[in-house]
Amino acid sequence: MPKPITVPDFSTARSATKNYRRFRGLDYSTDETQIDDSRSPRAVNVIADEGGAPERRWGWRTVYDFGENACVSGVFPFEGEITQAQGAAAGRAFLVHAGERLYLLRLDADYAYIEDSRTELLDGLKSGGRSQGFYMNGKLYILTGADYIVFDGTAAKRVTDDDAYCPLTSYQRKPTGGGEAYESVNMLCKWRKNRFVGDGSSTTYQLDVTDIDEGATPAASYFITGESITVQSYDAEKGTVTFASAPKAPENAGTSNVEIKFAKTTEDRNKILGCTIFAIYGLDGSSNRVFVSGNSAHGASEWFSGLDDPTYFPDINYSMVGSSDFPIMCYVKAQGELLIIKRDNRQEGTIWHHTGSMVNDVAAFPLKEGVPGYGAAARFSAANLNDDPLYLSPRGVYAPTTTYYNNMQVRQLYCRSRRVNRRLCKENGLAEAVSAVWRGWYVLVLPNGRAYVADGNQDRADNGYEWYYWEGIPAHVLRADEQTLYFGTRDGRICKFNDDLVTAENETLMRAYNDDGAAIHAEWATKLDAMGDLSMLKTMPKRGSALHLKSYARSKIQLWIRTETDSGKQYKTLLADRLTFEDIDFARFTFNTSVNTVIPLLIKKKKWKLIQIILISDAVNEGFGVYEIELRYEEAGEAKK
């Protein structure tokens, strides 16, 4: 019987090309085989450029060191004019709370410390925590959690009883009492004033309170002329003041002409001094009152100041927000409202809303409970990214929003960090996270130096931002100023990001890519990709695959390839250098002047089901960026195991 003859298959294996481009951010939300082609499961220390392509983040440098025992609790660029002698030099002025002291120092146009510009302003401040500052009427006010400080450009001082506003609590009083109530007691000030209508015969005047301070002799004067009136004695328990002779009656009958200033100390002052957070808010979107909270002894309480005066906190201007068991954590503003975010709990609403209104010609800020949902986990995580109010909860970064549908107000709470929550929510020290908004990014830094960055410059997808992950940011406090970002460290340093190290054409210099001299590990990886066919083996031929990289004065990149059977192997070291006269390295001299570098891989990788391209750069003072990754592959038979 004739033997059967098998005819060989002379057909060519099917081949295809896969392009990874138009990159977006990270995706930790699911397995790295299941994410979108444009996102990465393991990007480190990169950020998107203006077009969304990933590139190495800027490094940072120390600009001043106060010493390892001077934890930096606050950095405050001063917006006003410095008239203090030691600060009269040119340059950007900063107030810094470091250790137990408040300093003034200057940085020059190159952000370098100006020698001998450091001046100690105050001593004995609370240390170890975080201070918050705000501006009003040309002055900087700082809350430390134990002190309330004001700096006017000349001197810094604690807001004492003598510095705070002294209210007129009643007027049109007769010597025996009565009259009209006027201003409320100032929680920051022990002093008060009463005005009386003198009758020309009475020598003893009854104040509007009893049990005034012993040892603080009341002062009296004629209200119109300012002429002093001699006080003979006072009875603190009864609240009476006796004059050596009867004050004269007013020229215009029935008008107040005698003013008495006296002291009555309460514990209310400590309520304001213990506050650690603030918000500037007012009627009709104005910014003329300061709201404060964060006092650990009164966690669910807040207080707000008088009009345009942060030294006046009327004792009636307060709110108890929900249950006292769960403290207020942070403030954010949204669509003309002031939002209060409480600590996360499942007992009550965690988001409350303030709106301003006039009630009987008095400014009022009634509270309204908002949507239930996750509360805040970190007191200093709140910030507005563009028009989006963000804060960190135990389940990621959330944004409370208000929309209108069929003339109905609809409040909602959106998670903005879904694609990084799988990792973010497992981090230690969430309660100590700090945030700042810088160049359209929401930068959230944890105590371990890890940072999660939401990119507000890219379109949101599925109500969430594109996120990036950084390491090596030892920030205890953050402060954005103009176009740069400063941070203070626990070991006493003030540092800034190197975004200022650019050429005349605004191209980043290579010396910007280091963290205080250390290399910045940068990494970008594609998904672990089956190319749409899990059961088929594939082979990457030697020709047909390429990388489209950004060119820099120096850019050295390691190319790693990983498959389903290994953890990755380095195959090549690639150069994407170009000639730039502002930054020449003759050891790596090149005549290439193109901003694009296209490099064929020339690597053959046989019989894989899944493949991943990993690009790594560990070099100091070198750029790193990628536009596109192209892989060519051929089918190599069906997988048998």
XYZ file of C-alpha atoms in Angstrom:
641
model
C 0.000 0.000 0.000
C 1.441 3.415 -0.932
C 2.750 5.456 2.063
C 0.835 8.721 2.672
C 2.818 11.849 1.908
C 2.429 14.910 4.174
C 2.687 18.194 2.361
C 4.514 20.854 4.460
C 2.639 24.051 5.285
C 4.396 26.690 3.236
C 2.093 29.490 4.401
C 3.612 32.421 6.274
C 2.804 32.765 9.983
C 0.336 35.533 10.674
C 2.036 38.679 11.962
C 0.743 41.899 13.450
C 1.949 45.116 15.046
C 0.850 46.566 18.396
C 1.384 50.257 19.149
C 1.283 51.747 22.654
C 0.842 55.498 22.443
C -1.249 58.453 23.627
C -0.249 57.420 27.114
C -2.204 58.243 30.213
C -1.575 57.514 33.887
C -1.325 54.562 36.236
C -3.817 51.790 36.775
C -3.509 49.649 39.893
C -7.212 48.840 39.948
C -6.983 45.395 38.391
C -4.486 42.870 37.091
C -1.844 44.294 34.790
C -3.157 42.141 31.940
C -6.569 43.798 32.067
C -5.807 47.514 31.979
C -6.133 49.918 29.053
C -3.291 49.899 26.512
C -2.493 53.536 27.256
C -1.998 53.117 31.007
C 0.852 51.609 32.982
C 0.751 49.151 35.903
C 4.173 50.238 37.219
C 5.139 53.831 36.477
C 7.484 55.432 39.023
C 8.656 59.050 39.282
C 7.144 60.145 35.973
C 4.566 62.782 35.128
C 2.752 63.689 31.924
C 4.030 66.465 29.710
C 1.624 68.914 28.069
C 0.576 66.225 25.588
C 0.208 63.433 28.120
C 3.461 61.592 27.302
C 5.281 60.323 30.411
C 8.586 61.922 31.372
C 10.792 61.962 34.453
C 9.591 64.300 37.176
C 11.731 67.219 38.322
C 14.060 66.573 41.195
C 14.383 68.772 44.257
C 17.156 70.472 46.222
C 17.683 71.838 49.726
C 17.687 75.631 49.827
C 18.176 76.041 53.576
C 18.886 73.769 56.551
C 17.822 74.774 60.062
C 19.334 71.652 61.642
C 17.981 68.190 62.335
C 16.278 69.211 65.598
C 14.226 71.952 63.930
C 11.308 70.150 62.272
C 9.787 72.504 59.690
C 6.125 72.952 60.616
C 5.207 75.730 58.200
C 6.573 77.629 55.187
C 4.845 80.916 54.341
C 5.880 83.147 51.401
C 5.107 86.695 52.523
C 2.993 88.632 50.039
C 3.365 92.096 51.564
C 6.203 94.580 51.857
C 9.004 93.786 54.295
C 10.011 96.830 56.335
C 11.964 94.895 58.938
C 15.620 95.922 58.718
C 17.112 92.449 58.326
C 14.630 91.577 55.606
C 15.081 94.684 53.495
C 17.256 92.956 50.893
C 15.888 91.973 47.513
C 14.505 88.470 47.017
C 11.509 86.374 47.981
C 10.701 86.614 51.686
C 9.585 83.571 53.678
C 8.385 83.071 57.199
C 9.303 79.607 58.428
C 8.121 77.832 61.565
C 11.045 75.534 62.378
C 11.336 73.792 65.721
C 10.157 76.187 68.426
C 10.999 79.346 66.479
C 9.598 81.543 63.728
C 12.157 82.868 61.248
C 12.260 85.327 58.373
C 14.641 84.531 55.528
C 15.129 85.474 51.882
C 15.849 83.596 48.662
C 17.374 85.349 45.676
C 16.232 85.211 42.049
C 17.932 81.805 41.681
C 16.129 80.495 44.780
C 19.375 80.403 46.769
C 19.491 81.541 50.387
C 20.745 85.113 50.770
C 23.519 85.086 53.344
C 22.713 86.720 56.701
C 19.059 87.237 55.739
C 17.776 84.853 58.429
C 16.157 86.606 61.374
C 14.569 85.003 64.401
C 11.159 86.581 64.991
C 9.649 84.523 67.823
C 10.687 81.757 70.198
C 8.851 79.202 72.324
C 6.391 78.055 69.640
C 4.772 74.664 69.486
C 6.935 72.262 67.484
C 6.413 68.947 65.753
C 2.982 69.697 64.291
C 1.961 71.687 61.243
C 1.159 75.385 61.140
C -1.325 77.049 58.825
C -1.280 80.653 57.631
C -3.580 83.098 55.868
C -3.483 86.714 54.727
C -5.925 89.461 55.618
C -5.525 93.242 55.476
C -1.897 92.942 54.388
C -0.886 90.829 57.375
C 0.016 87.166 57.729
C -1.755 85.250 60.495
C -0.404 81.860 61.594
C -2.163 79.119 63.571
C 0.218 76.686 65.279
C -2.265 74.789 67.445
C -1.042 76.605 70.553
C -0.300 80.160 69.387
C -1.982 82.703 67.144
C 0.646 84.896 65.465
C 0.479 87.984 63.266
C 3.250 89.400 61.065
C 2.831 92.820 59.458
C 6.115 93.043 57.558
C 7.953 94.639 60.453
C 7.497 92.359 63.447
C 5.828 89.112 64.405
C 3.960 88.795 67.660
C 1.377 86.672 69.350
C -2.136 88.069 69.204
C -2.518 88.945 72.879
C -5.386 90.506 74.793
C -3.908 93.931 74.072
C -3.611 93.233 70.314
C -7.051 91.741 69.739
C -10.106 93.853 69.054
C -11.772 95.227 72.200
C -15.555 95.109 71.672
C -18.118 97.654 72.854
C -20.514 95.254 74.577
C -23.139 97.860 75.608
C -23.916 101.571 75.295
C -26.450 104.152 76.442
C -26.144 102.782 79.949
C -27.137 104.764 83.008
C -24.783 104.725 85.983
C -27.121 102.190 87.589
C -27.188 99.933 84.534
C -29.541 99.236 81.631
C -28.672 100.435 78.130
C -28.433 98.587 74.837
C -26.383 95.492 74.040
C -24.095 96.029 71.081
C -21.037 93.914 70.157
C -20.429 90.394 71.354
C -17.556 89.463 73.630
C -14.279 88.743 71.810
C -13.019 85.240 72.616
C -9.450 86.400 71.991
C -9.608 89.427 74.280
C -10.235 89.790 77.994
C -10.972 93.510 77.580
C -14.439 94.967 77.009
C -15.926 98.447 76.865
C -19.175 99.944 78.222
C -20.465 103.415 77.391
C -22.590 105.413 79.802
C -24.662 108.577 79.809
C -23.182 110.581 82.682
C -25.600 112.390 84.986
C -23.102 114.761 86.659
C -23.820 113.407 90.148
C -23.244 109.630 90.279
C -19.757 108.395 91.176
C -20.413 104.613 91.025
C -21.157 102.986 87.687
C -22.480 99.457 87.196
C -20.854 97.451 84.397
C -22.834 94.996 82.250
C -21.195 91.949 83.939
C -20.087 90.976 87.421
C -17.000 89.080 88.591
C -14.558 91.092 86.533
C -10.804 90.493 86.799
C -9.040 91.315 90.036
C -5.785 93.146 89.483
C -6.798 94.705 86.165
C -7.905 98.215 87.097
C -10.599 99.545 84.757
C -9.753 102.650 82.710
C -12.257 105.405 82.005
C -12.390 108.383 79.686
C -14.787 110.799 78.053
C -15.771 109.152 74.799
C -15.798 112.294 72.654
C -12.627 114.052 73.818
C -10.593 111.097 75.041
C -9.888 112.915 78.327
C -9.208 110.382 81.076
C -11.360 110.070 84.177
C -9.716 109.060 87.457
C -10.917 105.740 88.835
C -10.865 105.701 92.618
C -11.760 102.044 93.163
C -13.656 99.094 91.725
C -15.530 96.104 93.104
C -14.613 93.091 90.974
C -17.319 90.824 92.376
C -20.147 93.329 91.894
C -18.749 94.745 88.642
C -18.856 98.381 89.751
C -16.428 101.251 89.157
C -16.191 104.235 91.516
C -14.739 107.570 90.435
C -13.055 110.180 92.607
C -15.618 112.701 91.384
C -18.806 112.372 89.378
C -18.261 112.428 85.593
C -20.010 115.322 83.966
C -23.201 114.999 81.961
C -23.030 115.112 78.140
C -23.576 118.368 76.281
C -26.203 116.646 74.147
C -28.628 115.133 76.594
C -29.079 111.372 76.346
C -25.868 110.584 74.430
C -23.127 108.332 75.752
C -20.125 110.318 76.939
C -18.354 108.073 79.483
C -16.445 104.956 78.358
C -15.102 102.348 80.766
C -12.662 99.634 79.657
C -12.401 96.592 81.922
C -11.232 92.981 81.878
C -13.093 89.718 82.326
C -11.028 86.649 81.489
C -12.680 83.463 80.265
C -11.411 80.126 78.916
C -12.701 80.955 75.442
C -9.329 82.272 74.262
C -7.830 78.766 74.356
C -10.515 77.534 71.976
C -9.141 79.770 69.217
C -5.470 79.260 70.084
C -5.894 75.484 69.821
C -7.185 75.605 66.237
C -5.103 74.101 63.436
C -7.145 74.622 60.235
C -8.860 77.604 58.640
C -10.955 78.746 55.690
C -11.545 82.235 54.287
C -15.206 82.767 53.460
C -17.927 85.404 53.546
C -21.256 86.535 52.179
C -21.850 86.332 48.420
C -18.506 84.709 47.729
C -16.491 87.417 49.475
C -13.354 86.595 51.465
C -13.766 88.755 54.538
C -14.092 86.321 57.446
C -11.901 83.513 58.710
C -13.345 80.217 59.940
C -11.155 78.148 62.282
C -11.387 74.660 63.715
C -9.214 71.664 64.529
C -8.971 72.207 68.293
C -8.424 68.717 69.730
C -10.402 69.581 72.872
C -13.381 70.805 70.818
C -13.102 68.635 67.715
C -16.591 69.190 66.273
C -16.676 72.955 66.898
C -15.768 75.853 64.639
C -15.677 79.606 65.085
C -15.702 82.491 62.618
C -14.354 86.019 62.919
C -15.911 89.402 62.616
C -15.958 91.283 59.317
C -12.423 91.859 57.983
C -10.904 91.376 61.432
C -9.217 88.068 62.302
C -8.462 89.367 65.811
C -12.185 89.484 66.630
C -14.012 86.207 67.269
C -17.434 87.024 68.749
C -18.462 84.397 71.277
C -21.759 83.886 69.441
C -20.034 83.077 66.133
C -19.688 79.326 66.482
C -21.199 76.084 65.269
C -21.288 72.577 66.646
C -21.068 70.440 63.521
C -22.800 67.129 64.031
C -21.803 64.807 66.841
C -18.972 65.809 69.165
C -17.546 62.289 68.825
C -16.205 62.921 65.310
C -13.986 65.958 64.720
C -13.913 68.393 61.849
C -10.972 67.442 59.636
C -10.796 69.996 56.841
C -12.474 72.731 54.817
C -12.969 72.969 51.059
C -14.861 75.462 48.899
C -17.239 74.528 46.115
C -19.671 76.607 44.045
C -19.969 79.438 46.544
C -20.335 77.165 49.562
C -17.930 76.353 52.363
C -17.801 72.614 52.911
C -16.844 71.042 56.230
C -15.456 67.514 56.064
C -15.620 65.498 59.277
C -13.684 62.394 60.213
C -14.875 59.285 58.449
C -17.635 57.475 60.373
C -20.827 55.558 59.728
C -22.943 57.294 62.356
C -23.705 60.668 60.815
C -23.206 62.765 57.710
C -19.564 63.551 57.142
C -20.015 66.498 54.759
C -21.703 69.727 55.861
C -22.365 72.941 53.942
C -22.172 76.599 54.949
C -23.938 79.289 52.950
C -23.999 82.931 53.987
C -27.105 85.036 54.436
C -28.267 88.162 56.239
C -30.639 87.512 59.140
C -32.027 90.660 60.806
C -29.135 92.653 59.323
C -26.615 90.251 60.845
C -24.379 87.948 58.813
C -25.232 84.305 59.458
C -23.794 81.067 58.117
C -26.354 78.317 58.692
C -25.286 74.682 58.455
C -26.839 72.062 56.256
C -25.977 68.387 56.247
C -24.809 67.098 52.883
C -24.583 63.659 51.349
C -23.450 60.774 53.531
C -20.250 59.099 52.461
C -16.607 58.728 53.263
C -15.206 61.392 55.559
C -11.657 62.672 55.724
C -8.672 60.659 56.918
C -6.022 63.415 56.777
C -6.466 66.936 58.157
C -4.041 68.563 55.732
C -5.083 66.707 52.562
C -7.772 69.140 51.361
C -7.168 71.282 48.265
C -9.035 72.595 45.233
C -7.683 71.246 41.945
C -8.968 73.730 39.387
C -12.632 73.859 40.493
C -12.670 70.425 42.114
C -12.597 70.168 45.942
C -10.495 67.156 46.934
C -9.697 65.436 50.222
C -8.237 62.090 51.289
C -10.578 59.533 52.829
C -9.783 55.985 54.017
C -11.018 54.828 50.597
C -9.125 57.238 48.403
C -9.408 60.829 47.223
C -12.984 62.096 46.997
C -14.695 65.216 45.661
C -18.102 66.457 46.869
C -19.984 68.062 43.980
C -23.252 69.906 43.457
C -25.182 69.861 40.191
C -28.646 70.968 39.113
C -31.144 68.740 37.350
C -34.644 70.001 36.459
C -34.110 72.946 38.829
C -33.289 70.555 41.640
C -30.006 70.641 43.540
C -28.241 67.287 43.426
C -25.292 66.613 45.750
C -22.940 63.763 44.945
C -19.642 62.368 46.162
C -17.218 61.080 43.538
C -14.101 58.979 43.984
C -11.327 60.618 41.971
C -8.638 58.000 42.637
C -10.223 54.677 41.735
C -7.301 53.529 39.582
C -4.725 53.956 42.383
C -6.848 53.109 45.436
C -5.700 49.512 45.501
C -2.266 50.746 46.537
C -2.999 54.151 48.064
C -5.509 52.863 50.610
C -3.024 50.298 51.930
C -0.352 52.889 52.672
C 0.662 53.478 56.285
C 0.283 56.958 57.747
C -2.692 58.208 55.728
C -3.646 60.503 58.617
C -0.332 62.370 58.218
C -0.678 62.983 54.477
C -0.222 66.543 53.211
C -1.254 68.046 49.891
C -0.737 71.015 47.616
C -1.885 72.052 44.154
C 1.002 72.854 41.839
C 1.038 73.403 38.050
C -2.377 71.784 37.704
C -1.440 68.741 39.806
C -2.836 67.633 43.141
C 0.240 66.359 44.987
C -0.506 64.122 47.981
C 2.577 63.148 50.004
C 2.668 60.463 52.703
C 5.083 60.305 55.662
C 7.120 57.573 53.946
C 8.050 59.952 51.113
C 5.654 58.405 48.599
C 3.493 60.791 46.597
C 0.333 60.225 44.570
C -0.249 62.907 41.945
C -3.542 63.654 40.201
C -3.114 65.392 36.850
C -5.735 68.102 36.438
C -4.297 69.050 33.042
C -5.708 65.930 31.393
C -9.363 65.157 30.815
C -11.022 63.121 33.532
C -12.109 59.598 32.624
C -14.892 57.819 34.530
C -15.025 60.784 36.951
C -11.414 60.127 37.942
C -8.074 61.758 37.226
C -4.990 60.313 35.620
C -2.674 59.469 38.520
C 1.099 59.144 38.885
C 3.293 57.759 41.630
C 6.484 59.337 42.981
C 9.028 58.241 45.545
C 11.698 60.086 47.520
C 9.704 63.181 48.584
C 10.469 63.665 52.331
C 7.849 66.381 52.816
C 6.389 67.164 56.235
C 4.670 70.320 54.927
C 4.039 71.523 51.364
C 3.722 75.066 50.032
C 3.118 76.091 46.425
C 4.354 79.561 45.566
C 3.989 81.110 42.134
C 5.211 78.394 39.736
C 7.221 76.286 42.158
C 6.633 73.920 45.063
C 8.467 74.054 48.375
C 8.411 71.561 51.180
C 9.710 71.396 54.728
C 11.171 68.238 56.214
C 11.171 66.704 59.662
C 14.953 67.088 59.843
C 14.845 70.860 59.435
C 15.315 71.487 55.708
C 13.456 73.714 53.272
C 13.528 72.188 49.799
C 12.138 73.151 46.413
C 11.527 71.346 43.154
C 13.923 72.059 40.300
C 11.346 73.414 37.879
C 13.349 76.656 37.631
C 16.429 74.988 36.104
C 15.658 75.712 32.467
C 17.300 77.196 29.390
C 16.317 80.466 27.736
C 13.966 78.381 25.554
C 12.357 76.929 28.707
C 13.868 73.491 28.210
C 14.760 71.648 31.392
C 18.476 71.432 32.174
C 19.824 68.008 33.039
C 20.904 69.106 36.517
C 17.217 69.402 37.388
C 16.919 65.611 37.374
C 18.268 64.692 40.801
C 16.940 64.662 44.355
C 19.473 66.703 46.297
C 22.195 65.057 44.222
C 20.758 61.526 44.267
C 19.474 59.665 41.208
C 15.736 59.570 40.543
C 14.630 56.060 39.641
C 12.186 56.480 36.727
C 10.184 53.676 35.197
C 7.434 53.173 32.655
C 5.951 49.800 31.637
C 3.267 48.654 29.262
C 0.540 46.270 30.338
C 1.328 42.548 30.404
C -0.233 42.007 26.986
C -1.624 38.850 25.332
C -2.138 40.733 22.053
C -5.774 39.661 22.077
C -5.055 35.901 21.964
C -4.233 34.093 25.191
C -4.029 30.606 23.682
C -1.570 31.382 20.925
C 2.199 31.490 21.303
C 3.852 34.532 19.768
C 7.360 35.411 18.699
C 8.795 38.917 18.423
C 11.056 38.892 15.352
C 14.360 40.690 15.368
C 13.107 43.406 13.065
C 9.885 45.386 13.133
C 9.763 46.637 16.752
C 10.915 50.084 17.870
C 10.831 52.734 20.578
C 9.989 56.405 20.041
C 11.764 58.233 22.868
C 12.173 61.847 23.874
C 15.634 63.214 23.186
C 17.536 65.047 25.904
C 21.069 66.349 26.318
C 21.585 63.018 28.076
C 19.144 60.128 28.306
C 20.216 56.570 29.030
C 17.468 53.959 29.313
C 17.475 50.289 30.194
C 15.187 48.113 28.078
C 13.666 45.170 29.941
C 11.321 42.543 28.524
C 9.103 40.392 30.679
C 6.886 37.441 29.752
C 4.431 35.303 31.685
C 7.218 32.924 32.734
C 9.720 35.379 34.255
C 10.064 38.609 36.186
C 11.888 40.431 33.432
C 15.332 40.587 31.879
C 17.403 43.540 30.762
C 18.230 43.286 27.058
C 19.757 46.624 26.122
C 20.885 50.033 27.278
C 19.649 52.711 24.884
C 20.769 56.302 24.385
C 18.423 59.119 23.409
C 20.965 61.951 23.537
C 20.862 65.095 21.442
C 23.154 68.047 20.960
C 22.279 71.118 22.996
C 24.860 73.842 23.603
C 23.427 74.748 27.009
C 24.363 71.326 28.424
C 27.181 69.473 26.647
C 28.808 66.268 27.906
C 31.851 65.490 25.725
C 31.968 61.928 27.062
C 28.629 61.352 25.307
C 28.955 63.836 22.459
C 26.460 63.475 19.632
C 25.581 65.374 16.468
C 21.908 64.440 16.777
C 19.789 67.572 17.211
C 16.325 66.032 16.843
C 13.929 66.090 19.763
C 12.776 62.614 18.687
C 14.777 59.410 18.900
C 13.449 56.297 17.154
C 15.394 53.161 18.017
C 14.771 49.718 16.455
C 14.840 47.057 19.149
C 16.585 44.343 17.088
C 15.654 41.729 19.683
C 14.137 38.324 18.995
C 11.900 36.919 21.728
C 10.465 33.450 21.086
C 7.269 31.689 22.085
C 5.483 33.786 24.682
C 1.822 34.185 25.550
C 2.139 37.509 27.396
C 4.743 40.234 26.992
C 5.584 43.497 28.742
C 8.073 46.224 27.821
C 9.706 47.987 30.781
C 11.789 51.142 30.423
C 14.003 52.113 33.383
C 16.358 55.032 33.988
C 18.531 55.249 37.108
C 21.059 57.812 35.869
C 21.730 61.089 37.692
C 21.045 64.303 35.785
C 19.515 62.638 32.750
C 16.133 62.977 31.116
C 13.667 60.209 30.444
C 10.552 60.234 28.301
C 8.639 58.029 25.889
C 6.192 58.816 23.083
C 5.430 55.400 21.619
C 6.295 51.725 21.864
C 5.797 49.510 18.795
C 5.916 45.712 18.958
C 5.813 43.371 15.974
C 4.941 39.735 16.604
C 4.187 36.530 14.711
C 2.026 33.605 15.688
C 4.137 30.589 16.722
C 1.526 27.897 17.201
C -1.037 27.106 19.806
C 0.079 26.885 23.415
C 0.122 23.300 24.709
C 0.497 24.112 28.382
